[in-house]
Amino acid sequence: MDEFSFIKSIKQHTYKQASLLKGIGDDAAVFRQMSQDIVTATDMMVEDVHFSRETTSAFQVGYRALAINLSDLAAMAAKPAFYLVSVVVPSHWPTRDIQEIFNGMKQIAVNHHMDLIGGDTVSGKELCVSVTVIGYTAQHKSRYRHSARPGDIVFATGTLGDSQAGLHMLMNPGMYQDYDYFVRRHRMPAPRVSFALNLDRVSRMALNDISDGIASEASEIAGASNVSLVLKVADLPASSSYDQFTAEQRRNWQLFGGEDFELIGTVPESEWPALLQASHETNTAVTDIGYVTEQQQSSVYLLENSQYKPVKKQGYTHLKQVKSSE
Ligand code: ADP
Ligand code: MG
């Protein structure tokens, strides 16, 4: 199949977003926005760096690629609208599988009324999928990492460590409880979009999504806000059958594993009830996992067995290629 037939096969026949003037089929897409702030993010997935075909199907690669971008929009409290996809296609990937990647993206896109409005298709050595998303917030209503203040409560949505537990199960076949649940949490994460869109009544909030592990995300909030964060390790939320793993695995995956695509944020204590209301209305668990202090020597401290331990290094960085635990 040539490039043109391929593009034709992935093109939507109709679009959902009323603001779209031109989708796929010209040199660029056009949409009109008059009153809202435009929020955009991009994330790239490379075969054997971000996923492996042994553990992930083409459909799941696509689903995940768009899901992780949606998680960035959720972390800004933005309403999803559009996505663009650039793919590098190696000769050993059949076109059918590339279309499956787009089917995976479409499945989650439909749930969020998103339209595919452009991209690029080129051949190359390794499969690489780069997704760009565009969303909206009301003017001045995007949620930033720089909004944490001393005295705030630190919260996390959902449960932590599940994605790494799922990956562990895939890499180490054996007898596990809730295998399908954990594996799904790894392959097809559910970004917290509806929760993020229900936070209007909270006036001040720092927000970040958990892609790299909560210790690293907490440090990003601390750095942007010039504060320090204390995380109460025993209070980190876990799934009910998470205790089938060793204490060391549980702690490592929760603090440094990442890829849960939950949200971490901070709110003033007075706004905790408003946060709980959003949690209730969107059926999204929210847990108090720590608090914000004036800036200290370390940006993040773990409160464990009544002791404060500074967190020294953060999760995974692609340029240095170091995976550290603490
Ligand atoms: P151009 O030469 O102007 O870059 P292309 O031939 O690359 O145009 O693309 C034609 C149309 O198809 C454009 O609207 C482009 O955005 C869209 N397109 C190309 N590849 C993809 C893709 N992987 N996903 C979505 N849209 C794509
Ligand atoms: Mg092009």
Tab-separated table of C-alpha atoms and ligand atoms in Angstrom:
chain	number	residue	atom	x	y	z
A	1	MET	CA	0.000	0.000	0.000
A	2	ASP	CA	1.446	3.414	-0.919
A	3	GLU	CA	1.552	6.469	1.324
A	4	PHE	CA	-1.519	8.072	-0.261
A	5	SER	CA	-3.750	5.017	0.083
A	6	PHE	CA	-2.518	4.650	3.640
A	7	ILE	CA	-3.407	8.253	4.538
A	8	LYS	CA	-6.806	7.750	2.884
A	9	SER	CA	-7.359	4.643	5.022
A	10	ILE	CA	-6.736	6.428	8.315
A	11	LYS	CA	-8.605	9.652	7.424
A	12	GLN	CA	-11.858	10.309	9.274
A	13	HIS	CA	-14.934	10.693	7.058
A	14	THR	CA	-16.565	13.177	9.393
A	15	TYR	CA	-15.219	15.369	12.189
A	16	LYS	CA	-16.700	15.972	15.627
A	17	GLN	CA	-15.119	19.287	16.579
A	18	ALA	CA	-17.206	22.212	15.307
A	19	SER	CA	-14.205	24.578	15.321
A	20	LEU	CA	-12.402	22.557	12.604
A	21	LEU	CA	-12.252	24.287	9.196
A	22	LYS	CA	-9.821	21.920	7.418
A	23	GLY	CA	-8.710	18.475	8.537
A	24	ILE	CA	-6.535	15.976	6.642
A	25	GLY	CA	-6.015	16.712	2.928
A	26	ASP	CA	-4.233	20.023	2.612
A	27	ASP	CA	-0.803	21.313	3.558
A	28	ALA	CA	-1.969	21.971	7.111
A	29	ALA	CA	-5.096	21.731	9.263
A	30	VAL	CA	-7.095	24.825	10.269
A	31	PHE	CA	-9.342	25.381	13.281
A	32	ARG	CA	-10.768	28.572	14.738
A	33	GLN	CA	-10.681	29.556	18.382
A	34	MET	CA	-11.812	32.868	19.773
A	35	SER	CA	-12.385	32.661	23.465
A	36	GLN	CA	-10.360	29.828	24.992
A	37	ASP	CA	-6.704	29.151	25.735
A	38	ILE	CA	-5.154	26.529	23.462
A	39	VAL	CA	-3.133	23.801	25.168
A	40	THR	CA	-0.843	21.527	23.180
A	41	ALA	CA	1.544	18.688	24.021
A	42	THR	CA	3.503	16.054	22.159
A	43	ASP	CA	4.984	12.695	23.103
A	44	MET	CA	6.939	10.200	21.100
A	45	MET	CA	7.095	6.424	21.371
A	46	VAL	CA	9.997	4.445	19.918
A	47	GLU	CA	10.021	0.677	19.501
A	48	ASP	CA	12.279	-1.078	22.047
A	49	VAL	CA	12.657	2.120	24.079
A	50	HIS	CA	9.043	2.726	25.112
A	51	PHE	CA	7.466	-0.586	24.194
A	52	SER	CA	8.343	-3.967	22.801
A	53	ARG	CA	6.305	-6.022	20.372
A	54	GLU	CA	6.709	-8.977	22.703
A	55	THR	CA	4.503	-7.369	25.318
A	56	THR	CA	2.417	-4.893	23.313
A	57	SER	CA	0.226	-5.325	20.219
A	58	ALA	CA	0.082	-2.692	17.469
A	59	PHE	CA	-3.403	-1.690	18.639
A	60	GLN	CA	-2.117	-1.199	22.189
A	61	VAL	CA	0.875	0.820	20.952
A	62	GLY	CA	-1.564	3.271	19.364
A	63	TYR	CA	-3.937	3.314	22.311
A	64	ARG	CA	-1.104	3.996	24.692
A	65	ALA	CA	0.532	6.653	22.492
A	66	LEU	CA	-2.626	8.753	22.499
A	67	ALA	CA	-3.474	7.932	26.142
A	68	ILE	CA	-0.167	9.294	27.427
A	69	ASN	CA	-0.711	12.514	25.481
A	70	LEU	CA	-4.239	12.790	26.880
A	71	SER	CA	-2.706	12.459	30.304
A	72	ASP	CA	-0.631	15.593	29.605
A	73	LEU	CA	-3.810	17.464	28.637
A	74	ALA	CA	-5.478	16.200	31.833
A	75	ALA	CA	-2.502	17.475	33.842
A	76	MET	CA	-3.244	20.940	32.433
A	77	ALA	CA	-7.017	20.468	33.025
A	78	ALA	CA	-7.550	20.917	29.282
A	79	LYS	CA	-10.443	19.551	27.246
A	80	PRO	CA	-9.138	17.340	24.393
A	81	ALA	CA	-10.010	18.349	20.816
A	82	PHE	CA	-7.490	17.274	18.151
A	83	TYR	CA	-4.507	15.024	17.519
A	84	LEU	CA	-1.814	14.773	14.861
A	85	VAL	CA	0.326	11.681	14.325
A	86	SER	CA	3.720	11.324	12.683
A	87	VAL	CA	4.984	7.807	12.052
A	88	VAL	CA	8.309	6.411	10.969
A	89	VAL	CA	7.505	3.063	9.369
A	90	PRO	CA	10.210	0.387	9.011
A	91	SER	CA	9.889	-2.056	6.125
A	92	HIS	CA	9.332	-5.033	8.464
A	93	TRP	CA	6.107	-3.497	9.836
A	94	PRO	CA	3.180	-4.481	7.560
A	95	THR	CA	0.805	-1.611	6.681
A	96	ARG	CA	-1.992	-3.572	8.359
A	97	ASP	CA	-0.176	-3.247	11.690
A	98	ILE	CA	0.352	0.485	11.177
A	99	GLN	CA	-3.385	0.801	10.583
A	100	GLU	CA	-3.918	-1.145	13.811
A	101	ILE	CA	-1.869	1.504	15.625
A	102	PHE	CA	-4.292	4.108	14.272
A	103	ASN	CA	-7.260	1.926	15.282
A	104	GLY	CA	-5.900	1.843	18.823
A	105	MET	CA	-5.672	5.624	18.873
A	106	LYS	CA	-9.153	5.939	17.409
A	107	GLN	CA	-10.647	3.829	20.184
A	108	ILE	CA	-9.582	6.245	22.899
A	109	ALA	CA	-10.039	9.336	20.667
A	110	VAL	CA	-13.718	8.570	20.149
A	111	ASN	CA	-14.313	8.486	23.905
A	112	HIS	CA	-12.953	12.021	24.160
A	113	HIS	CA	-14.527	13.429	20.937
A	114	MET	CA	-11.118	14.010	19.389
A	115	ASP	CA	-10.448	14.374	15.671
A	116	LEU	CA	-7.310	13.239	13.813
A	117	ILE	CA	-6.409	16.318	11.745
A	118	GLY	CA	-2.943	15.649	10.361
A	119	GLY	CA	0.493	14.155	10.629
A	120	ASP	CA	3.314	12.797	8.530
A	121	THR	CA	4.245	9.355	7.243
A	122	VAL	CA	7.820	8.455	6.380
A	123	SER	CA	9.881	5.271	6.126
A	124	GLY	CA	12.867	4.614	8.360
A	125	LYS	CA	14.710	2.044	10.429
A	126	GLU	CA	12.691	1.894	13.638
A	127	LEU	CA	9.027	2.265	14.360
A	128	CYS	CA	8.440	5.626	15.917
A	129	VAL	CA	5.053	7.212	16.676
A	130	SER	CA	4.888	10.875	17.578
A	131	VAL	CA	1.512	12.184	18.724
A	132	THR	CA	0.595	15.841	19.195
A	133	VAL	CA	-2.593	16.757	20.998
A	134	ILE	CA	-4.499	20.029	21.143
A	135	GLY	CA	-7.061	20.952	23.775
A	136	TYR	CA	-8.715	23.942	25.399
A	137	THR	CA	-9.105	25.531	28.788
A	138	ALA	CA	-11.132	28.585	29.713
A	139	GLN	CA	-8.914	31.675	29.693
A	140	HIS	CA	-6.264	31.588	32.443
A	141	LYS	CA	-7.614	28.251	33.738
A	142	SER	CA	-4.780	25.908	32.756
A	143	ARG	CA	-3.258	24.171	35.804
A	144	TYR	CA	0.484	24.612	36.238
A	145	ARG	CA	3.187	22.949	38.307
A	146	HIS	CA	4.202	26.288	39.761
A	147	SER	CA	1.106	26.741	41.949
A	148	ALA	CA	2.087	24.781	45.089
A	149	ARG	CA	2.423	26.747	48.378
A	150	PRO	CA	3.659	25.724	51.843
A	151	GLY	CA	0.821	24.167	53.836
A	152	ASP	CA	-0.911	22.612	50.795
A	153	ILE	CA	-2.045	18.997	50.830
A	154	VAL	CA	-0.397	16.730	48.244
A	155	PHE	CA	-2.817	14.302	46.605
A	156	ALA	CA	-2.698	11.492	44.064
A	157	THR	CA	-5.560	10.033	42.019
A	158	GLY	CA	-6.239	6.301	41.668
A	159	THR	CA	-3.580	3.782	42.680
A	160	LEU	CA	0.177	3.785	42.144
A	161	GLY	CA	2.582	1.059	41.050
A	162	ASP	CA	0.058	-0.910	38.977
A	163	SER	CA	1.677	-0.274	35.625
A	164	GLN	CA	5.076	-1.568	36.758
A	165	ALA	CA	3.370	-4.526	38.425
A	166	GLY	CA	1.687	-5.285	35.084
A	167	LEU	CA	4.996	-5.046	33.246
A	168	HIS	CA	6.586	-7.336	35.839
A	169	MET	CA	3.845	-9.913	35.246
A	170	LEU	CA	4.382	-9.741	31.482
A	171	MET	CA	8.148	-10.179	31.818
A	172	ASN	CA	7.989	-12.888	34.517
A	173	PRO	CA	5.239	-15.369	33.670
A	174	GLY	CA	3.748	-17.020	36.735
A	175	MET	CA	0.648	-17.285	38.889
A	176	TYR	CA	-0.675	-13.854	39.782
A	177	GLN	CA	-3.836	-12.354	41.194
A	178	ASP	CA	-5.729	-9.909	38.964
A	179	TYR	CA	-3.325	-10.481	36.072
A	180	ASP	CA	-5.632	-8.887	33.479
A	181	TYR	CA	-6.170	-5.790	35.598
A	182	PHE	CA	-2.471	-5.087	36.147
A	183	VAL	CA	-1.512	-5.832	32.549
A	184	ARG	CA	-4.233	-3.534	31.284
A	185	ARG	CA	-3.012	-0.779	33.577
A	186	HIS	CA	0.348	-1.113	31.862
A	187	ARG	CA	-0.775	-1.441	28.259
A	188	MET	CA	-3.858	0.716	28.128
A	189	PRO	CA	-3.644	3.434	30.789
A	190	ALA	CA	-6.743	5.515	31.501
A	191	PRO	CA	-5.825	9.213	31.643
A	192	ARG	CA	-7.736	11.188	34.294
A	193	VAL	CA	-9.488	13.482	31.837
A	194	SER	CA	-12.969	13.623	33.389
A	195	PHE	CA	-11.564	14.319	36.859
A	196	ALA	CA	-9.326	17.081	35.472
A	197	LEU	CA	-12.301	18.692	33.739
A	198	ASN	CA	-14.274	18.814	36.986
A	199	LEU	CA	-11.884	20.915	39.025
A	200	ASP	CA	-13.407	24.337	38.315
A	201	ARG	CA	-14.403	24.873	41.920
A	202	VAL	CA	-10.854	24.480	43.218
A	203	SER	CA	-9.323	27.961	42.951
A	204	ARG	CA	-5.638	27.113	43.295
A	205	MET	CA	-3.973	23.823	42.416
A	206	ALA	CA	-0.628	22.560	41.141
A	207	LEU	CA	-1.063	19.583	38.845
A	208	ASN	CA	1.200	17.082	37.086
A	209	ASP	CA	0.660	13.644	35.600
A	210	ILE	CA	2.582	10.615	36.755
A	211	SER	CA	4.611	9.377	33.819
A	212	ASP	CA	8.021	9.007	35.447
A	213	GLY	CA	7.234	7.973	39.022
A	214	ILE	CA	5.735	10.038	41.763
A	215	ALA	CA	9.064	11.020	43.344
A	216	SER	CA	10.162	12.599	40.091
A	217	GLU	CA	6.801	14.311	39.453
A	218	ALA	CA	6.757	15.663	43.016
A	219	SER	CA	10.213	17.078	42.441
A	220	GLU	CA	9.003	18.852	39.289
A	221	ILE	CA	6.192	20.524	41.226
A	222	ALA	CA	8.634	21.452	44.003
A	223	GLY	CA	11.122	22.919	41.549
A	224	ALA	CA	8.535	24.932	39.628
A	225	SER	CA	6.933	26.254	42.847
A	226	ASN	CA	10.136	26.850	44.884
A	227	VAL	CA	8.868	24.652	47.717
A	228	SER	CA	9.582	21.153	49.037
A	229	LEU	CA	7.160	18.236	49.114
A	230	VAL	CA	6.899	15.576	51.813
A	231	LEU	CA	5.458	12.230	50.664
A	232	LYS	CA	4.013	9.872	53.301
A	233	VAL	CA	5.124	6.518	51.894
A	234	ALA	CA	2.682	4.377	53.910
A	235	ASP	CA	-0.231	6.437	52.553
A	236	LEU	CA	0.518	5.945	48.848
A	237	PRO	CA	-2.638	4.381	47.364
A	238	ALA	CA	-2.360	0.785	46.131
A	239	SER	CA	-4.694	-1.684	44.445
A	240	SER	CA	-6.271	-4.362	46.621
A	241	SER	CA	-4.108	-7.261	45.410
A	242	TYR	CA	-0.920	-5.204	45.256
A	243	ASP	CA	0.273	-6.964	48.434
A	244	GLN	CA	1.082	-10.090	46.383
A	245	PHE	CA	4.434	-8.386	45.629
A	246	THR	CA	7.391	-7.944	47.999
A	247	ALA	CA	7.620	-4.805	50.115
A	248	GLU	CA	10.644	-3.689	48.125
A	249	GLN	CA	8.914	-4.136	44.771
A	250	ARG	CA	5.838	-2.297	46.003
A	251	ARG	CA	7.807	0.642	47.307
A	252	ASN	CA	10.038	0.893	44.235
A	253	TRP	CA	7.201	0.704	41.738
A	254	GLN	CA	5.062	3.184	43.628
A	255	LEU	CA	7.766	5.784	44.123
A	256	PHE	CA	9.949	5.364	41.048
A	257	GLY	CA	8.148	3.096	38.587
A	258	GLY	CA	5.893	5.559	36.871
A	259	GLU	CA	3.659	5.080	33.830
A	260	ASP	CA	0.520	4.936	35.948
A	261	PHE	CA	-0.708	8.150	34.293
A	262	GLU	CA	-2.486	9.155	37.453
A	263	LEU	CA	-2.363	12.780	38.588
A	264	ILE	CA	-0.400	14.290	41.473
A	265	GLY	CA	-1.306	17.732	42.691
A	266	THR	CA	-1.441	20.107	45.621
A	267	VAL	CA	-4.387	22.099	47.001
A	268	PRO	CA	-4.811	24.422	49.985
A	269	GLU	CA	-6.315	22.574	52.944
A	270	SER	CA	-9.429	24.756	52.709
A	271	GLU	CA	-10.092	23.400	49.206
A	272	TRP	CA	-9.831	19.724	50.129
A	273	PRO	CA	-13.650	19.364	50.318
A	274	ALA	CA	-13.986	20.826	46.798
A	275	LEU	CA	-11.410	18.331	45.560
A	276	LEU	CA	-13.312	15.471	47.204
A	277	GLN	CA	-16.470	16.608	45.472
A	278	ALA	CA	-14.741	16.357	42.070
A	279	SER	CA	-13.459	12.955	43.128
A	280	HIS	CA	-16.989	11.842	44.013
A	281	GLU	CA	-18.628	13.234	40.876
A	282	THR	CA	-16.148	11.587	38.524
A	283	ASN	CA	-15.718	8.377	40.494
A	284	THR	CA	-11.973	9.009	40.803
A	285	ALA	CA	-10.295	8.064	44.063
A	286	VAL	CA	-8.184	10.828	45.591
A	287	THR	CA	-5.695	10.191	48.434
A	288	ASP	CA	-3.895	12.627	50.740
A	289	ILE	CA	-0.261	11.514	50.326
A	290	GLY	CA	1.693	14.374	51.874
A	291	TYR	CA	2.160	18.089	52.269
A	292	VAL	CA	4.072	21.084	50.993
A	293	THR	CA	6.699	22.913	53.071
A	294	GLU	CA	8.928	25.924	52.584
A	295	GLN	CA	11.833	25.101	50.291
A	296	GLN	CA	14.397	22.837	52.008
A	297	GLN	CA	17.724	21.389	50.945
A	298	SER	CA	16.045	18.582	49.024
A	299	SER	CA	12.974	19.146	46.846
A	300	VAL	CA	11.283	15.912	47.964
A	301	TYR	CA	11.343	14.040	51.298
A	302	LEU	CA	9.931	10.600	51.990
A	303	LEU	CA	8.289	10.346	55.407
A	304	GLU	CA	8.765	6.716	56.368
A	305	ASN	CA	8.712	5.162	59.888
A	306	SER	CA	8.636	8.690	61.375
A	307	GLN	CA	11.830	9.626	59.529
A	308	TYR	CA	12.343	12.152	56.748
A	309	LYS	CA	14.597	10.925	53.943
A	310	PRO	CA	15.621	13.217	51.085
A	311	VAL	CA	15.086	11.774	47.608
A	312	LYS	CA	18.342	12.159	45.735
A	313	LYS	CA	17.988	10.978	42.179
A	314	GLN	CA	14.960	10.776	39.962
A	315	GLY	CA	13.656	7.976	37.711
A	316	TYR	CA	14.586	7.514	34.083
A	317	THR	CA	16.291	10.087	31.919
A	318	HIS	CA	16.737	9.267	28.274
A	319	LEU	CA	19.877	11.243	27.576
A	320	LYS	CA	21.843	9.897	30.517
A	321	GLN	CA	20.443	6.367	30.347
A	322	VAL	CA	20.487	5.816	34.079
A	323	LYS	CA	17.749	4.075	35.986
A	324	SER	CA	18.166	4.815	39.652
A	325	SER	CA	16.129	3.727	42.590
A	326	GLU	CA	16.677	6.616	44.945
B	1	ADP	P1	2.579	17.447	2.797
B	1	ADP	O1	3.389	17.002	1.620
B	1	ADP	O2	1.879	18.743	2.596
B	1	ADP	O3	3.330	17.322	4.081
B	1	ADP	P2	1.478	14.841	3.113
B	1	ADP	O4	1.386	14.124	1.803
B	1	ADP	O5	2.595	14.519	4.013
B	1	ADP	O6	1.385	16.400	2.831
B	1	ADP	O7	0.117	14.594	3.892
B	1	ADP	C1	-1.133	14.788	3.265
B	1	ADP	C2	-2.186	14.940	4.315
B	1	ADP	O8	-2.253	13.756	5.083
B	1	ADP	C3	-1.917	16.086	5.270
B	1	ADP	O9	-3.181	16.625	5.634
B	1	ADP	C4	-1.269	15.400	6.455
B	1	ADP	O10	-1.490	16.125	7.647
B	1	ADP	C5	-1.998	14.054	6.457
B	1	ADP	N1	-1.184	12.974	7.015
B	1	ADP	C6	-0.039	12.444	6.533
B	1	ADP	N2	0.433	11.455	7.323
B	1	ADP	C7	-0.450	11.368	8.358
B	1	ADP	C8	-0.517	10.570	9.520
B	1	ADP	N3	0.421	9.658	9.830
B	1	ADP	N4	-1.561	10.770	10.369
B	1	ADP	C9	-2.496	11.696	10.082
B	1	ADP	N5	-2.492	12.470	9.015
B	1	ADP	C10	-1.479	12.321	8.155
B	2	MG	MG	4.206	15.431	4.845
